[in-house]
Coordinates of C-alpha atoms and ligand atoms in Angstrom, one line a residue:
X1 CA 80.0 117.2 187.2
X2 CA 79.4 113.9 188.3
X3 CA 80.4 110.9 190.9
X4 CA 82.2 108.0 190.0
X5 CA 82.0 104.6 191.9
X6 CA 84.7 102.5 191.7
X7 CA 84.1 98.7 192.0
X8 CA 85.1 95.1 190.8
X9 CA 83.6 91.6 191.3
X10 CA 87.3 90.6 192.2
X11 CA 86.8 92.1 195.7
X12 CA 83.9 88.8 196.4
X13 CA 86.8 86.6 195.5
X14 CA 88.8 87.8 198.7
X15 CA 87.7 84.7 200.9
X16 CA 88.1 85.4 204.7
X17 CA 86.4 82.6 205.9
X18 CA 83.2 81.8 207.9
X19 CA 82.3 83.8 210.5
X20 CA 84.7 87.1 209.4
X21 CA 83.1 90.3 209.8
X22 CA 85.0 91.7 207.0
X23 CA 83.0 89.6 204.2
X24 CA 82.1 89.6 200.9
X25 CA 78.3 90.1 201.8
X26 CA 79.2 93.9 203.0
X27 CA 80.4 94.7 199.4
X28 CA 77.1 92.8 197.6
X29 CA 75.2 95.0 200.2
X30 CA 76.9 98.1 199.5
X31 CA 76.6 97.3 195.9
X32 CA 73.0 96.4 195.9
X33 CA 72.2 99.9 197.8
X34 CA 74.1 102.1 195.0
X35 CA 72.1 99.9 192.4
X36 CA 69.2 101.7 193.4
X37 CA 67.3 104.6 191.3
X38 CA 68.8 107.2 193.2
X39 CA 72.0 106.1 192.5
X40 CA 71.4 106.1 188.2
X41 CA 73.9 109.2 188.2
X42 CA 76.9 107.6 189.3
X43 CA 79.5 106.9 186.6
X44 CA 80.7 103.7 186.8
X45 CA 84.5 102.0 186.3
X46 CA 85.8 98.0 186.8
X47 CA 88.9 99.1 189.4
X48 CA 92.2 98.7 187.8
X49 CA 95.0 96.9 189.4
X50 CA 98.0 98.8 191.1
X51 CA 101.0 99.1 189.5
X52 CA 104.2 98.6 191.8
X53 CA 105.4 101.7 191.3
X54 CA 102.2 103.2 192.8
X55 CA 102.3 100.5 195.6
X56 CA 105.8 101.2 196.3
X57 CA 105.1 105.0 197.0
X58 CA 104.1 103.4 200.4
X59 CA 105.3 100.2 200.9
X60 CA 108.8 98.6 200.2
X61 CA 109.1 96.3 197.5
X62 CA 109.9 93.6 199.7
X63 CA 106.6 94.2 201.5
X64 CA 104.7 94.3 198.1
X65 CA 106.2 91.2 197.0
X66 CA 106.0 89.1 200.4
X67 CA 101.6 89.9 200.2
X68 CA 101.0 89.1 196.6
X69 CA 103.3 86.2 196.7
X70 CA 100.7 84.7 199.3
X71 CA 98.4 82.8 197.1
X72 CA 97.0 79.8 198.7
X73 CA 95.3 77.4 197.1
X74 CA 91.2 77.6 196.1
X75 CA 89.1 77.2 199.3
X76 CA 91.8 77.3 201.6
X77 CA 93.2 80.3 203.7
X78 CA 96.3 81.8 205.3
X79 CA 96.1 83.9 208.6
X80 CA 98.5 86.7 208.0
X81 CA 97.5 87.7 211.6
X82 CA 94.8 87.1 214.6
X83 CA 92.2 88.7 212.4
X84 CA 93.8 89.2 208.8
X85 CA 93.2 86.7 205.9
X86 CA 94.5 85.9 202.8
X87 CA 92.5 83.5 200.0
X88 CA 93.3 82.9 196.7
X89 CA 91.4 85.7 195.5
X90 CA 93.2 87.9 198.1
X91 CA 96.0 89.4 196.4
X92 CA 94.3 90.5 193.2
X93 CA 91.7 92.2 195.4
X94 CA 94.3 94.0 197.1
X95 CA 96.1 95.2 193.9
X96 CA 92.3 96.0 192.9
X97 CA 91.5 98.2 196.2
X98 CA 94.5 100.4 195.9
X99 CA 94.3 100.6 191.8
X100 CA 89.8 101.7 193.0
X101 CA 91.6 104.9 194.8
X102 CA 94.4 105.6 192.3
X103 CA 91.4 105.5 189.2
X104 CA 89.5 107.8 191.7
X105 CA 92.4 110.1 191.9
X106 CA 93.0 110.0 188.4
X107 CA 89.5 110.9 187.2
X108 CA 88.8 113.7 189.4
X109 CA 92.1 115.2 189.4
X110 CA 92.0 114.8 185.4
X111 CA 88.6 116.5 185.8
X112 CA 86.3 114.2 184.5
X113 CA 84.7 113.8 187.7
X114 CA 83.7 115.8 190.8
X115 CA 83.8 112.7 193.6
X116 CA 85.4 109.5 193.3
X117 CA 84.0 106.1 196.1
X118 CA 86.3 103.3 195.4
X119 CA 83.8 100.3 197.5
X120 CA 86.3 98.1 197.8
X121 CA 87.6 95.2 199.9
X122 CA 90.1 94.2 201.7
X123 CA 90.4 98.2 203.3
X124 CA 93.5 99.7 203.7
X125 CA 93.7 101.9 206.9
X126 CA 95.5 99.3 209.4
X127 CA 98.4 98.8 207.0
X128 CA 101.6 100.7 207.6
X129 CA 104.2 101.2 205.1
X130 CA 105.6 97.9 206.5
X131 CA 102.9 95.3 208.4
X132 CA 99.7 94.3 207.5
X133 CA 96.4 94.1 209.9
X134 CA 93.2 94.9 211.1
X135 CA 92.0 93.2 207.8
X136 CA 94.3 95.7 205.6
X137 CA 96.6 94.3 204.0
X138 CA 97.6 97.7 200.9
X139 CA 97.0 101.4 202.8
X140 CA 94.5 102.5 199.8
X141 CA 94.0 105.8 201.0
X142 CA 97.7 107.1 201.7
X143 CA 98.9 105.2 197.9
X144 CA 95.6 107.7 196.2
X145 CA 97.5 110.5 198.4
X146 CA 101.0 109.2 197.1
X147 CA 99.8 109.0 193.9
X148 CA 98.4 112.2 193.7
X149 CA 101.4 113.7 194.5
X150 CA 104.1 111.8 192.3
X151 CA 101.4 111.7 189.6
X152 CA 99.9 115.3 189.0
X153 CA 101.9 117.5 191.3
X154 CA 99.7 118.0 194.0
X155 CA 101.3 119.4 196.9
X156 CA 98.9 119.1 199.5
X157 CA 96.9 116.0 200.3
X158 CA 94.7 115.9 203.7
X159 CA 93.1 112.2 204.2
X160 CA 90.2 112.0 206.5
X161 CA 88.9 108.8 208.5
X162 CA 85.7 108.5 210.4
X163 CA 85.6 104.7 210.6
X164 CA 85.0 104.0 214.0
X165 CA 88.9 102.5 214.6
X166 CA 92.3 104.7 214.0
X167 CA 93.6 104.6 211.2
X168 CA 97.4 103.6 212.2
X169 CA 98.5 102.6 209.0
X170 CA 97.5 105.8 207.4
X171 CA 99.1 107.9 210.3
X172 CA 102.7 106.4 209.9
X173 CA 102.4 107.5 206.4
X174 CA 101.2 111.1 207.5
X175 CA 103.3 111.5 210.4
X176 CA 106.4 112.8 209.0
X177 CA 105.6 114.7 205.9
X178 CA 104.0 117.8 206.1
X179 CA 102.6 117.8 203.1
X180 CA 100.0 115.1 204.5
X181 CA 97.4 115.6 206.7
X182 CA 95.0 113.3 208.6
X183 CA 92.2 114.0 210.6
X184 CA 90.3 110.9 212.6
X185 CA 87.7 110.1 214.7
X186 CA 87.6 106.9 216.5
X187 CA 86.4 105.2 219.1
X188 CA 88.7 104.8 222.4
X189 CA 90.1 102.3 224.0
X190 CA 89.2 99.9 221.0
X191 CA 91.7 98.7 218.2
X192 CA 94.5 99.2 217.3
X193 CA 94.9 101.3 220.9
X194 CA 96.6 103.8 219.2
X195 CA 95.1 107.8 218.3
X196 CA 95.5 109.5 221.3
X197 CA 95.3 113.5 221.0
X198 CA 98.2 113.8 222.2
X199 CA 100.1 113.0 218.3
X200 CA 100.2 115.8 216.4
X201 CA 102.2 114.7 213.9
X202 CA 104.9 117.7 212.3
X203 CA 103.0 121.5 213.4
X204 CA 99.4 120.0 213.7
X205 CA 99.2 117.8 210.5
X206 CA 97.4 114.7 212.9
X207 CA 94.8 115.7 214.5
X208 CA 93.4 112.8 216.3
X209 CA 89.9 113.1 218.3
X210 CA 89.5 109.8 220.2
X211 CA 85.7 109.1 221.3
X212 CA 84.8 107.2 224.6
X213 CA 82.1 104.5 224.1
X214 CA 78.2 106.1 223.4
X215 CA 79.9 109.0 222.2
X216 CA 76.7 109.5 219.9
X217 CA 76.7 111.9 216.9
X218 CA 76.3 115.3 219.3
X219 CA 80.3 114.3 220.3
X220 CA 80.8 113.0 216.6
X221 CA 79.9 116.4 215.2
X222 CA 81.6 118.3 217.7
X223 CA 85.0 116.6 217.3
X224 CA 84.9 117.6 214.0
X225 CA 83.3 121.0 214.0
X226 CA 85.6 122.2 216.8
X227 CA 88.9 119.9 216.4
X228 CA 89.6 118.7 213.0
X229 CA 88.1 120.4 210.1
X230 CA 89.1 124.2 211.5
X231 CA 93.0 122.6 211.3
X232 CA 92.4 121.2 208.3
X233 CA 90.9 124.8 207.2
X234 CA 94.2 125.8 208.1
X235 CA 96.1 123.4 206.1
X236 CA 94.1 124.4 202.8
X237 CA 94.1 120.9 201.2
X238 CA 94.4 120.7 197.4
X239 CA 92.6 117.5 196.8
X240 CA 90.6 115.1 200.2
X241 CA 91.1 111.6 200.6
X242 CA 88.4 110.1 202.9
X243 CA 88.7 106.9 204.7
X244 CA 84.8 105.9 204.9
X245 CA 84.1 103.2 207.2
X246 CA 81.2 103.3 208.4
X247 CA 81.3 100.7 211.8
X248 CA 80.8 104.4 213.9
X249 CA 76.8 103.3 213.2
X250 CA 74.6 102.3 216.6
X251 CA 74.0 98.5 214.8
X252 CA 77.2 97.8 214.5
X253 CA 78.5 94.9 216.2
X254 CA 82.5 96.1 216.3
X255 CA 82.1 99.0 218.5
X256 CA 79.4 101.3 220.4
X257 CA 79.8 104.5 219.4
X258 CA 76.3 105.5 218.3
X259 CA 76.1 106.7 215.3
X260 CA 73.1 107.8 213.2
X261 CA 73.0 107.2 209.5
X262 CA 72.3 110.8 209.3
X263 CA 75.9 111.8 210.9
X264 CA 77.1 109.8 207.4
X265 CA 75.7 112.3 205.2
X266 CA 76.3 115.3 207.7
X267 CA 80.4 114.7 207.7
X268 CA 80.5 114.0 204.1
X269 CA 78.2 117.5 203.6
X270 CA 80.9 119.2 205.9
X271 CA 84.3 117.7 203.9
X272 CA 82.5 118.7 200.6
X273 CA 82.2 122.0 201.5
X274 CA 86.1 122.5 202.6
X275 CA 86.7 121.0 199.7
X276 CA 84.9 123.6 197.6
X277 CA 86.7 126.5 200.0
X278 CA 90.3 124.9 199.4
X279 CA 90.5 121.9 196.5
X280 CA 88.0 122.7 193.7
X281 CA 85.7 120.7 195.6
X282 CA 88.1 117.3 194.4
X283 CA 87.1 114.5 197.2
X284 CA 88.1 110.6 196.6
X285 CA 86.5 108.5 198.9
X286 CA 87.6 104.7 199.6
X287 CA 85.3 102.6 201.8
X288 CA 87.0 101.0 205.1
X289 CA 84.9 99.4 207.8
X290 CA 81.3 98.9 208.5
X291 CA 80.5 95.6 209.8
X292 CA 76.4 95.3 210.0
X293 CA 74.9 94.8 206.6
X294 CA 71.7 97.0 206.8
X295 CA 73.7 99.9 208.4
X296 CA 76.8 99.6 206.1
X297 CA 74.3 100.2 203.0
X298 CA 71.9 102.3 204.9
X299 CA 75.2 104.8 205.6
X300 CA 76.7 104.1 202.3
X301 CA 74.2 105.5 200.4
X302 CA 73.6 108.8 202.6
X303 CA 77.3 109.4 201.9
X304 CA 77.5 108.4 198.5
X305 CA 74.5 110.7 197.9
X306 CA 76.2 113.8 199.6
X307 CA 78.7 113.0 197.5
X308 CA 76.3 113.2 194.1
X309 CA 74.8 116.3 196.2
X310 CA 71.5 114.8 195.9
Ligands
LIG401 ZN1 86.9 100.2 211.4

């Protein structure tokens, strides 16, 4: 079975200003890599927008209303935060990026797909149920997760992040339900200052490795060989959600821990294979960070081709 990517020309219309490393350049990059031979495989979907119900699995209406009724005028821009932005174009990218992991969801839990990468922008990991940040303004992943649930029945949905930040957002979601889990990797201290090891969320269901500065892949592939994937062995999920950002990579200019583009392909390899063992090999992927250009394709592609196995 095949690999879907999940895209739209809707996420170049979210406009965060000169000078923002979360621009429109990293999706044409990541675009232009998976336009290449290797990539002739993939299937290939426009992303659909959210529907509010599906939004509001995770976020109150109020929430949901207050971010898409920000709609500034063309060329200009409101700060939502220090580092978050919202354009004209903003809002429907947002419904766009969460709709990207709810298609993915659809299509592999309906079975017409093996893998599912939504490359979207904005990314979703920084947003909790109630605040926006961190240049997220919908959490993607944990509405796919949501969705999966109130959608199909699934009862057990594991999200894993190995962008090179915690996912925060995604953990407030995960925290109290059981039926979640989340597994991340990040570097520490470095935003949002949260992750430490010490959150476990409800009987192990967050497992947080945090990573000191040069880490390098030996500590990368250790923190999830020894820490997260044997506790999410244990939690046998029925379907993976992966939060791919891909700012962990040595030329990135948001954080130093040293990554190769190799360890992109390696982790991917290693969730596939749980995946196989527990979920019928179903894995939807949604792309998060990755803030240098040649690295953000360069890693993009080795996971998107360990997701196509080839
Ligand atoms: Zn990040």
């Amino acid at each position: 079975m095949s690999t879907l990517l999940i895209s739209h020309p809707a996420f170049l219309a979210h406009d965060t200003g000169p000078h923002h490393p979360e621009r429109p350049e990293r999706l044409r990059a990541v675009m232009a890599a998976l336009d290449d031979a290797a990539f002739a495989g993939l299937e290939r979907m426009a992303a659909p927008t959210a529907t509010l119900e599906q939004l509001m699995r995770v976020h109150p209406r109020n929430y949901v209303e207050t971010i898409l009724g920000i709609r500034p005028p063309d060329g200009e821009r409101v700060m939502i935060d220090g580092d978050t932005v919202m354009s004209a174009g903003s809002a429907e990218a947002a419904l766009r990026a969460a709709g990207a992991v709810v298609a993915g969801v659809d299509a592999v839990l309906e079975g017409r797909v093996a893998s599912a990468f939504a490359a979207v922008r904005p990314p979703g990991h920084h947003a909790t149920p109630d605040i926006p940040g961190g240049f997220c303004l919908f959490n993607n992943v944990a509405i796919g997760a949501r969705h999966a649930q109130a959608r199909y029945g699934v009862e057990r949905v594991a999200i894993l992040d190995f962008d090179v930040h915690h996912g925060q957002g995604t953990q407030a979601v995960v925290d109290p339900d059981a039926t979640l889990f989340y597994g991340s990797t990040h570097q520490f201290p470095l935003y949002p200052g949260t992750g430490s090891a010490r959150e476990h969320g409800i009987d192990g269901n967050v497992v947080n490795v945090p990573l000191g500065p040069d880490s390098g892949s030996a500590q990368f592939r250790a923190a999830w060989s020894e820490r997260i994937l044997p506790q999410l062995d244990r939690f046998a999920p029925d379907l993976l959600i992966v939060s791919a950002g891909f700012d962990g990579h040595k030329r990135d200019p948001l954080a130093q821990l040293e990554l190769e583009t190799e360890d992109f392909r390696w982790i991917t390899d290693e969730l596939l294979s749980l995946a196989a063992r527990h979920a019928r090999g179903r894995v939807v992927s949604a792309l998060e960070g990755g803030y240098d250009l040649e690295a953000l394709a360069e890693a993009t592609a080795a996971h998107v081709g360990s997701l196509m196995r080839v």
